[in-house]
């Protein structure tokens, strides 16, 4: 999607989002209706945005410009031409880029919401419209999101149809739930309502919640072995929960590894360690290597085993991997960030950068990962991952030998991604 065709404005209490061949209108609080159409002659249809509406707002302090010697002749010329009592010349405003206009529009949408509402919604990475509508309906009972945000998320999904529209029909089921305790709400939603289950639910970080995870919580919270692990962790994120949902992979992890997963910020929105363990298990099965008795404490040991297995697995599966067909890249490349469009390109990248990126071929073909070659500011390999909800996020960004990149390189990649994604 061309960057100049992705834009946003906020006016008349409405967020306008312009995409290629599509226009979206999202009414601000408390209306919260959302419609879109694909061309000028199409009808407006209701929809729910697949991107976050409430963005973090952190204004940058602009340093005061210091006068430079180069400014002196220009100022002297103005002093000679203008009379002493002339009004000051208006300051020229720099033209905003599309990314700056989008930020300004989403900031305005955020400011249209009450501060407590925006504060409660901001940590979630998706489904903001159902969440906003639920908080509109709960009113003073919105403090559920302060003590158990994951339960609030599940409640929003359960009532998303009846909450839709600017004047939703009164749902007596929701009215009855407003005065109930958390265990009673969980029971009404069909979730396990034991004390351990309620406590575990309260530990889930909002950034980890997605519809996929919500659908697996009933099974997870009924698993006594999983509850025992969750009881010893200070918090729960998507990485830990994904690992707990697979008993075979769970058996390979030690409590130390679970603690490391919970402490890793990126594991909140993508289960890197669980995916790495799943890849290891798949390659080990194909190579006839038994890892069932292994217990992993550190991610670096996982990475080392992955690299060892990936070399043999790539040779074993070379013919099949070459037959993989990659989808188009989710974000257009540039001269400095180049998408790798074929398995052979991954093999060559892994050889040059001394990493195991060739093992990602099947994930790229499956549509949840894409690999790019980064040429500047540093030579690096980038993986984009599709997090639950559909948006693409930076996964791994590493120099040769899996060494970390500089802050400048990470900022350059993030700026490129934000140019093309809402």
Short mmCIF file of C-alpha atoms in Angstrom, two decimals:
data_model
loop_
_atom_site.label_atom_id
_atom_site.label_comp_id
_atom_site.label_asym_id
_atom_site.label_seq_id
_atom_site.Cartn_x
_atom_site.Cartn_y
_atom_site.Cartn_z
CA UNK A 1 0.00 0.00 0.00
CA UNK A 2 1.55 3.34 -1.00
CA UNK A 3 2.36 5.45 2.05
CA UNK A 4 0.71 8.53 0.53
CA UNK A 5 -2.62 6.67 0.27
CA UNK A 6 -2.76 5.84 3.99
CA UNK A 7 -3.98 8.88 5.88
CA UNK A 8 -6.23 10.01 8.74
CA UNK A 9 -8.01 13.16 9.90
CA UNK A 10 -10.14 14.05 12.90
CA UNK A 11 -12.92 16.59 12.50
CA UNK A 12 -16.50 17.05 13.67
CA UNK A 13 -16.00 14.41 16.38
CA UNK A 14 -15.18 11.81 13.73
CA UNK A 15 -11.98 9.93 12.90
CA UNK A 16 -11.60 9.65 9.12
CA UNK A 17 -9.22 6.92 7.93
CA UNK A 18 -8.31 6.80 4.25
CA UNK A 19 -6.90 3.60 2.77
CA UNK A 20 -6.45 2.47 -0.82
CA UNK A 21 -9.98 2.33 -2.28
CA UNK A 22 -11.56 2.48 1.18
CA UNK A 23 -12.79 5.21 3.51
CA UNK A 24 -13.58 4.60 7.18
CA UNK A 25 -15.54 6.83 9.58
CA UNK A 26 -15.37 6.22 13.33
CA UNK A 27 -17.45 8.42 15.60
CA UNK A 28 -15.82 9.58 18.82
CA UNK A 29 -17.04 8.99 22.38
CA UNK A 30 -19.82 8.47 23.28
CA UNK A 31 -21.29 7.65 19.83
CA UNK A 32 -18.72 4.96 18.87
CA UNK A 33 -20.27 3.92 15.56
CA UNK A 34 -17.95 2.80 12.75
CA UNK A 35 -18.75 2.50 9.03
CA UNK A 36 -16.73 2.06 5.85
CA UNK A 37 -17.15 1.83 2.09
CA UNK A 38 -14.83 0.65 -0.66
CA UNK A 39 -15.61 3.16 -3.39
CA UNK A 40 -17.68 6.26 -4.01
CA UNK A 41 -20.78 4.37 -5.14
CA UNK A 42 -20.77 1.72 -2.41
CA UNK A 43 -23.02 1.73 0.64
CA UNK A 44 -21.65 2.48 4.09
CA UNK A 45 -21.36 -0.75 6.10
CA UNK A 46 -20.75 -1.29 9.80
CA UNK A 47 -17.33 -2.67 10.77
CA UNK A 48 -14.87 -2.96 13.65
CA UNK A 49 -11.33 -1.60 13.11
CA UNK A 50 -8.51 -4.16 13.25
CA UNK A 51 -6.06 -1.53 14.54
CA UNK A 52 -5.88 0.18 17.95
CA UNK A 53 -7.87 3.39 18.29
CA UNK A 54 -6.45 4.65 21.60
CA UNK A 55 -2.75 5.34 21.08
CA UNK A 56 -0.21 6.29 23.75
CA UNK A 57 0.16 10.06 23.89
CA UNK A 58 3.62 11.31 24.77
CA UNK A 59 4.26 14.77 23.34
CA UNK A 60 7.85 15.57 22.48
CA UNK A 61 9.40 18.69 23.88
CA UNK A 62 10.79 20.76 21.06
CA UNK A 63 14.10 22.43 21.93
CA UNK A 64 14.24 26.15 21.35
CA UNK A 65 16.25 26.92 18.22
CA UNK A 66 19.54 28.65 18.92
CA UNK A 67 20.56 31.57 16.72
CA UNK A 68 23.42 30.72 14.40
CA UNK A 69 25.90 33.02 12.65
CA UNK A 70 24.27 32.12 9.32
CA UNK A 71 21.05 33.79 10.50
CA UNK A 72 22.73 37.14 11.16
CA UNK A 73 22.84 38.51 7.54
CA UNK A 74 19.20 37.54 6.95
CA UNK A 75 18.10 39.21 10.19
CA UNK A 76 20.14 42.32 9.34
CA UNK A 77 18.43 42.56 5.95
CA UNK A 78 15.00 42.34 7.59
CA UNK A 79 15.95 45.04 10.11
CA UNK A 80 16.94 47.36 7.26
CA UNK A 81 13.72 46.79 5.27
CA UNK A 82 11.08 46.64 8.01
CA UNK A 83 10.25 49.69 10.14
CA UNK A 84 10.88 49.33 13.90
CA UNK A 85 7.15 49.26 14.71
CA UNK A 86 6.25 46.61 12.09
CA UNK A 87 4.36 43.54 13.41
CA UNK A 88 6.37 40.31 13.57
CA UNK A 89 6.28 38.11 10.49
CA UNK A 90 4.11 34.97 10.89
CA UNK A 91 6.12 31.84 11.53
CA UNK A 92 5.94 29.38 8.64
CA UNK A 93 4.46 26.01 9.58
CA UNK A 94 6.21 22.96 8.20
CA UNK A 95 3.96 20.67 6.18
CA UNK A 96 3.00 17.55 8.09
CA UNK A 97 3.90 14.14 6.75
CA UNK A 98 1.14 11.49 6.42
CA UNK A 99 2.51 9.73 9.51
CA UNK A 100 2.37 12.99 11.51
CA UNK A 101 -1.19 13.66 10.33
CA UNK A 102 -2.22 10.15 11.39
CA UNK A 103 -0.68 10.64 14.81
CA UNK A 104 -2.46 13.98 15.24
CA UNK A 105 -5.81 12.44 14.21
CA UNK A 106 -5.53 9.48 16.60
CA UNK A 107 -4.39 11.79 19.41
CA UNK A 108 -7.56 13.85 18.88
CA UNK A 109 -9.69 10.70 18.98
CA UNK A 110 -8.05 9.72 22.27
CA UNK A 111 -8.70 13.16 23.78
CA UNK A 112 -12.39 12.84 22.90
CA UNK A 113 -12.67 9.98 25.43
CA UNK A 114 -12.78 10.48 29.20
CA UNK A 115 -9.28 10.08 30.64
CA UNK A 116 -10.13 7.00 32.77
CA UNK A 117 -11.57 5.29 29.70
CA UNK A 118 -8.53 6.03 27.52
CA UNK A 119 -6.19 4.89 30.30
CA UNK A 120 -7.97 1.54 30.59
CA UNK A 121 -8.13 0.89 26.84
CA UNK A 122 -4.60 1.94 25.89
CA UNK A 123 -2.77 -1.24 27.09
CA UNK A 124 -4.88 -3.50 24.83
CA UNK A 125 -3.46 -4.04 21.35
CA UNK A 126 -6.75 -4.65 19.56
CA UNK A 127 -10.57 -4.75 19.71
CA UNK A 128 -10.68 -1.20 21.03
CA UNK A 129 -14.17 -0.47 19.72
CA UNK A 130 -15.93 -3.31 21.65
CA UNK A 131 -13.91 -2.35 24.73
CA UNK A 132 -14.94 1.30 24.46
CA UNK A 133 -18.57 0.34 24.03
CA UNK A 134 -18.45 -1.91 27.09
CA UNK A 135 -16.97 0.87 29.23
CA UNK A 136 -19.71 3.19 27.96
CA UNK A 137 -22.28 0.64 29.17
CA UNK A 138 -20.57 -0.14 32.49
CA UNK A 139 -20.20 3.46 33.57
CA UNK A 140 -19.03 3.50 37.21
CA UNK A 141 -18.52 -0.28 37.10
CA UNK A 142 -15.64 0.18 34.66
CA UNK A 143 -13.17 -0.45 37.51
CA UNK A 144 -13.33 -4.13 36.48
CA UNK A 145 -10.63 -3.18 33.96
CA UNK A 146 -8.37 -1.99 36.79
CA UNK A 147 -8.43 -5.29 38.69
CA UNK A 148 -9.03 -7.88 35.96
CA UNK A 149 -8.57 -6.41 32.47
CA UNK A 150 -8.54 -9.85 30.79
CA UNK A 151 -12.01 -10.57 32.20
CA UNK A 152 -13.18 -7.17 30.94
CA UNK A 153 -11.89 -8.09 27.49
CA UNK A 154 -13.78 -11.40 27.49
CA UNK A 155 -16.91 -9.57 28.63
CA UNK A 156 -16.57 -7.08 25.76
CA UNK A 157 -16.32 -9.90 23.22
CA UNK A 158 -19.30 -11.74 24.70
CA UNK A 159 -21.55 -8.65 24.38
CA UNK A 160 -20.04 -7.02 21.30
CA UNK A 161 -23.17 -7.49 19.18
CA UNK A 162 -25.63 -6.03 21.68
CA UNK A 163 -23.27 -3.11 22.47
CA UNK A 164 -22.88 -2.03 18.84
CA UNK A 165 -24.27 1.29 17.65
CA UNK A 166 -24.67 4.71 19.19
CA UNK A 167 -27.90 3.69 20.96
CA UNK A 168 -27.46 0.00 21.77
CA UNK A 169 -30.43 -1.97 22.94
CA UNK A 170 -30.48 -2.55 26.68
CA UNK A 171 -29.19 -6.06 27.39
CA UNK A 172 -30.63 -7.41 30.64
CA UNK A 173 -27.92 -10.06 30.82
CA UNK A 174 -25.26 -7.36 31.00
CA UNK A 175 -27.27 -5.42 33.57
CA UNK A 176 -27.33 -8.50 35.81
CA UNK A 177 -23.56 -8.99 35.48
CA UNK A 178 -22.76 -5.43 36.60
CA UNK A 179 -23.31 -6.21 40.26
CA UNK A 180 -21.63 -9.63 40.34
CA UNK A 181 -18.25 -10.66 41.67
CA UNK A 182 -15.49 -11.66 39.28
CA UNK A 183 -15.98 -15.39 39.88
CA UNK A 184 -19.68 -15.03 39.13
CA UNK A 185 -18.94 -13.13 35.91
CA UNK A 186 -16.50 -15.84 34.85
CA UNK A 187 -19.11 -18.52 35.51
CA UNK A 188 -21.70 -16.58 33.49
CA UNK A 189 -19.23 -16.45 30.58
CA UNK A 190 -18.64 -20.21 30.77
CA UNK A 191 -15.15 -19.90 32.26
CA UNK A 192 -13.84 -21.87 35.26
CA UNK A 193 -14.64 -19.87 38.40
CA UNK A 194 -12.34 -21.38 41.04
CA UNK A 195 -10.25 -19.02 43.18
CA UNK A 196 -7.10 -20.12 41.37
CA UNK A 197 -8.71 -19.50 37.99
CA UNK A 198 -9.91 -16.02 38.97
CA UNK A 199 -6.48 -15.15 40.36
CA UNK A 200 -4.76 -16.42 37.21
CA UNK A 201 -7.17 -14.42 35.03
CA UNK A 202 -6.27 -11.28 36.95
CA UNK A 203 -2.56 -11.79 36.16
CA UNK A 204 -2.98 -11.69 32.36
CA UNK A 205 -1.53 -8.54 30.85
CA UNK A 206 -3.93 -6.56 28.65
CA UNK A 207 -1.44 -6.39 25.76
CA UNK A 208 -1.60 -10.18 25.48
CA UNK A 209 -5.35 -10.48 25.03
CA UNK A 210 -6.69 -11.48 21.63
CA UNK A 211 -9.70 -13.37 20.34
CA UNK A 212 -7.55 -16.46 19.75
CA UNK A 213 -6.29 -16.43 23.33
CA UNK A 214 -9.76 -15.75 24.74
CA UNK A 215 -11.08 -18.85 22.98
CA UNK A 216 -8.42 -21.01 24.66
CA UNK A 217 -8.81 -19.66 28.20
CA UNK A 218 -11.63 -22.05 29.15
CA UNK A 219 -9.43 -25.08 28.51
CA UNK A 220 -6.34 -23.48 30.06
CA UNK A 221 -8.02 -22.36 33.29
CA UNK A 222 -9.49 -25.86 33.78
CA UNK A 223 -6.01 -27.46 33.53
CA UNK A 224 -4.74 -28.05 37.08
CA UNK A 225 -1.13 -28.51 35.96
CA UNK A 226 -1.25 -25.20 34.07
CA UNK A 227 -2.89 -23.44 37.03
CA UNK A 228 -0.07 -24.65 39.27
CA UNK A 229 2.53 -23.04 37.00
CA UNK A 230 0.47 -19.84 36.70
CA UNK A 231 0.15 -19.64 40.47
CA UNK A 232 3.93 -19.23 40.83
CA UNK A 233 4.28 -16.46 38.23
CA UNK A 234 3.89 -12.78 39.09
CA UNK A 235 2.16 -12.05 35.77
CA UNK A 236 1.03 -13.83 32.62
CA UNK A 237 1.64 -12.83 29.03
CA UNK A 238 0.93 -14.32 25.62
CA UNK A 239 4.27 -16.12 25.51
CA UNK A 240 3.71 -17.96 28.79
CA UNK A 241 0.05 -18.73 28.07
CA UNK A 242 0.80 -20.10 24.58
CA UNK A 243 3.42 -22.41 26.06
CA UNK A 244 1.04 -23.54 28.79
CA UNK A 245 -1.66 -24.36 26.23
CA UNK A 246 0.55 -27.08 24.67
CA UNK A 247 1.30 -29.83 27.23
CA UNK A 248 4.09 -31.31 25.07
CA UNK A 249 5.95 -28.02 24.81
CA UNK A 250 5.14 -27.10 28.42
CA UNK A 251 7.05 -30.18 29.58
CA UNK A 252 10.24 -28.85 27.97
CA UNK A 253 10.20 -25.58 29.96
CA UNK A 254 11.44 -25.04 33.51
CA UNK A 255 10.00 -22.47 35.94
CA UNK A 256 13.09 -20.35 35.28
CA UNK A 257 12.26 -20.21 31.58
CA UNK A 258 8.65 -19.25 32.32
CA UNK A 259 9.88 -16.39 34.52
CA UNK A 260 12.17 -15.21 31.73
CA UNK A 261 9.26 -15.29 29.26
CA UNK A 262 7.07 -13.20 31.55
CA UNK A 263 9.87 -10.65 31.96
CA UNK A 264 10.38 -10.23 28.20
CA UNK A 265 8.31 -7.28 26.85
CA UNK A 266 8.01 -8.70 23.31
CA UNK A 267 6.42 -11.90 24.64
CA UNK A 268 3.37 -9.83 25.61
CA UNK A 269 2.18 -9.71 21.99
CA UNK A 270 3.95 -12.62 20.26
CA UNK A 271 4.92 -16.04 21.70
CA UNK A 272 8.53 -16.12 20.49
CA UNK A 273 9.73 -18.81 22.88
CA UNK A 274 6.74 -21.08 22.32
CA UNK A 275 7.19 -20.75 18.55
CA UNK A 276 10.90 -21.51 18.87
CA UNK A 277 10.14 -24.63 20.94
CA UNK A 278 7.51 -25.73 18.40
CA UNK A 279 10.03 -25.34 15.57
CA UNK A 280 12.61 -27.31 17.55
CA UNK A 281 10.11 -30.09 18.21
CA UNK A 282 9.13 -30.25 14.52
CA UNK A 283 12.74 -30.40 13.33
CA UNK A 284 13.72 -32.91 16.00
CA UNK A 285 10.85 -35.21 14.99
CA UNK A 286 11.85 -34.99 11.32
CA UNK A 287 15.50 -35.74 12.15
CA UNK A 288 14.70 -38.52 14.61
CA UNK A 289 16.20 -36.62 17.57
CA UNK A 290 14.60 -37.27 20.96
CA UNK A 291 14.31 -34.08 23.04
CA UNK A 292 11.51 -35.25 25.35
CA UNK A 293 13.86 -35.39 28.35
CA UNK A 294 15.36 -31.95 27.78
CA UNK A 295 14.47 -29.14 30.19
CA UNK A 296 15.32 -25.62 29.10
CA UNK A 297 16.19 -22.80 31.48
CA UNK A 298 17.47 -20.14 29.09
CA UNK A 299 16.42 -18.80 25.69
CA UNK A 300 20.02 -18.78 24.44
CA UNK A 301 20.21 -22.56 24.85
CA UNK A 302 17.02 -22.85 22.84
CA UNK A 303 18.54 -20.71 20.11
CA UNK A 304 21.74 -22.78 20.07
CA UNK A 305 19.79 -26.04 19.70
CA UNK A 306 17.61 -24.45 17.02
CA UNK A 307 20.66 -23.48 14.96
CA UNK A 308 22.15 -26.98 15.26
CA UNK A 309 18.90 -28.62 14.15
CA UNK A 310 18.16 -26.05 11.45
CA UNK A 311 21.38 -26.79 9.54
CA UNK A 312 20.55 -30.49 9.26
CA UNK A 313 16.84 -29.90 8.74
CA UNK A 314 17.44 -27.45 5.89
CA UNK A 315 19.63 -30.01 4.10
CA UNK A 316 17.08 -32.76 4.74
CA UNK A 317 14.13 -30.68 3.56
CA UNK A 318 15.97 -28.71 0.87
CA UNK A 319 13.80 -29.93 -2.00
CA UNK A 320 10.53 -29.39 -0.17
CA UNK A 321 11.55 -25.96 1.12
CA UNK A 322 12.48 -24.84 -2.39
CA UNK A 323 8.92 -25.68 -3.42
CA UNK A 324 7.49 -23.25 -0.85
CA UNK A 325 5.68 -20.30 -2.38
CA UNK A 326 5.95 -17.07 -0.41
CA UNK A 327 3.05 -14.59 -0.37
CA UNK A 328 3.72 -10.94 -1.29
CA UNK A 329 5.49 -9.01 1.49
CA UNK A 330 3.03 -7.42 3.95
CA UNK A 331 4.98 -4.14 3.90
CA UNK A 332 6.70 -2.78 0.76
CA UNK A 333 10.48 -2.78 0.91
CA UNK A 334 12.89 0.07 0.27
CA UNK A 335 16.47 0.36 -0.96
CA UNK A 336 17.62 -0.29 2.63
CA UNK A 337 14.97 -2.83 3.76
CA UNK A 338 14.55 -5.58 1.17
CA UNK A 339 11.93 -8.38 1.43
CA UNK A 340 13.23 -11.91 0.86
CA UNK A 341 10.66 -13.41 -1.51
CA UNK A 342 11.90 -17.00 -1.93
CA UNK A 343 13.32 -19.83 0.22
CA UNK A 344 16.70 -19.63 -1.53
CA UNK A 345 16.97 -15.99 -0.45
CA UNK A 346 16.48 -17.09 3.19
CA UNK A 347 19.20 -19.73 2.80
CA UNK A 348 21.59 -17.14 1.37
CA UNK A 349 20.73 -14.64 4.12
CA UNK A 350 21.39 -17.26 6.78
CA UNK A 351 24.73 -18.10 5.20
CA UNK A 352 25.83 -14.46 5.01
CA UNK A 353 24.57 -13.45 8.45
CA UNK A 354 25.44 -16.68 10.27
CA UNK A 355 21.89 -17.17 11.53
CA UNK A 356 19.16 -19.79 11.18
CA UNK A 357 16.69 -17.71 9.18
CA UNK A 358 16.39 -20.47 6.57
CA UNK A 359 14.28 -22.38 9.09
CA UNK A 360 11.57 -19.71 8.78
CA UNK A 361 10.59 -20.72 5.22
CA UNK A 362 7.46 -22.61 6.23
CA UNK A 363 6.32 -19.82 8.54
CA UNK A 364 6.73 -17.28 5.74
CA UNK A 365 4.78 -19.54 3.37
CA UNK A 366 2.10 -19.89 6.06
CA UNK A 367 1.61 -16.12 6.20
CA UNK A 368 2.47 -15.27 9.83
CA UNK A 369 6.13 -14.24 9.34
CA UNK A 370 8.12 -12.34 6.73
CA UNK A 371 11.88 -11.82 6.49
CA UNK A 372 13.69 -8.70 5.27
CA UNK A 373 17.35 -7.92 4.61
CA UNK A 374 18.32 -4.65 6.31
CA UNK A 375 21.24 -2.85 4.64
CA UNK A 376 21.38 0.42 6.62
CA UNK A 377 22.04 1.97 9.11
CA UNK A 378 23.49 -1.48 9.92
CA UNK A 379 23.49 -4.79 8.09
CA UNK A 380 20.87 -6.90 9.85
CA UNK A 381 18.10 -9.45 9.38
CA UNK A 382 14.52 -8.46 10.24
CA UNK A 383 11.50 -10.64 10.87
CA UNK A 384 8.00 -9.20 10.85
CA UNK A 385 5.39 -11.26 12.69
CA UNK A 386 1.62 -11.11 12.45
CA UNK A 387 0.38 -10.81 16.03
CA UNK A 388 -3.10 -12.07 16.97
CA UNK A 389 -5.52 -9.59 15.47
CA UNK A 390 -3.76 -9.28 12.12
CA UNK A 391 -1.33 -6.36 12.56
CA UNK A 392 2.34 -6.79 11.68
CA UNK A 393 5.01 -6.12 14.29
CA UNK A 394 8.80 -6.22 14.43
CA UNK A 395 9.79 -9.68 15.65
CA UNK A 396 13.55 -10.13 15.61
CA UNK A 397 16.06 -7.57 14.35
CA UNK A 398 19.64 -8.83 14.66
CA UNK A 399 23.07 -8.32 13.15
CA UNK A 400 25.29 -11.17 11.96
CA UNK A 401 25.64 -13.95 14.50
CA UNK A 402 22.40 -12.85 16.21
CA UNK A 403 24.02 -9.81 17.82
CA UNK A 404 21.74 -6.88 18.75
CA UNK A 405 21.42 -3.83 16.52
CA UNK A 406 21.92 -0.22 17.54
CA UNK A 407 19.11 2.03 18.72
CA UNK A 408 19.46 4.01 15.47
CA UNK A 409 18.81 0.90 13.37
CA UNK A 410 15.82 -0.11 15.47
CA UNK A 411 14.33 3.40 15.16
CA UNK A 412 14.86 3.39 11.38
CA UNK A 413 13.04 0.06 11.00
CA UNK A 414 10.19 1.13 13.29
CA UNK A 415 9.75 4.40 11.39
CA UNK A 416 9.57 2.47 8.10
CA UNK A 417 6.95 0.12 9.53
CA UNK A 418 4.83 2.93 10.97
CA UNK A 419 4.83 4.65 7.58
CA UNK A 420 2.83 1.74 6.13
CA UNK A 421 0.75 0.52 9.10
CA UNK A 422 -2.03 2.16 11.10
#
